[in-house]
Amino acid sequence: MENRYFGTGRRKNAIACVLIRPGKGQRTINGKPLVEYLKSDVLVMDVEKPLTMLNAADSFDIVARVRGGGLSGQGGAVRLGISRALSLMSEDNRKLLRKNGLLTRDSRVVERKKYGLAGARRRYQFSKR
């Protein structure tokens, strides 16, 4: 059986299950190619950051299933999943990824709306008269 590594990533409301295996550099998210799914070059670069950091961009195939959230949150979730899977491969990978902050979950989520306000903090317009 070939070497396979799994990682789970979360960001905002998105959850990603990522599978990494040795290959030719194919990347798919929910059955679509990475570039076609994420659309934005910035998000694609963000997702591939862990691989480029380890100089392993073309040596692994990545298959990811993502649900919830928008494209930005899904991209962040996939990146964390890739980082976690790569960290399982070797301790050296783990140290390098940790040093660059790629193994830390971004815990920021949307603040809830409060009663009596237009949004989380925005108030309704005040009228003196």
Steps between C-alpha positions, in 0.01 A plus 500: 500500500634842406575768758194712570467782747175659616445842652191686616486878477246753619457872440194718564213259418695282255623147572746325268611135491828480310679192363864527388679225310816484288422594140547750219354812659129468423273695733123459521241650731154341498585329170607819319854621428633740765520805270151441362346459848663793682499738198733755666879484452552636852300214653685243286837639617378493860392136473832395342714692751586195717613304193712780356659554842614137506601502130257214440258667258510234225566187706157457662143457381238669715134403525282718724134494596371830637163607630361811664610862483609700198801475272735687733415284801519185290843598368626555854355167612669314214832670580482390863405147394798482263732633772378244752539214253853613409592526867411132546760405238806618693601694809712734284190599300313560825769733637519707180121529466460589869769768474315663209162486676336252265394252770309756705124510446366847424228518766335821375132457421218744428373675813134439571233765451374659823140601571426871469782546247513487121789250504757376748603852600334736251220704651190634332522865395432740785247777445492785751167636365 
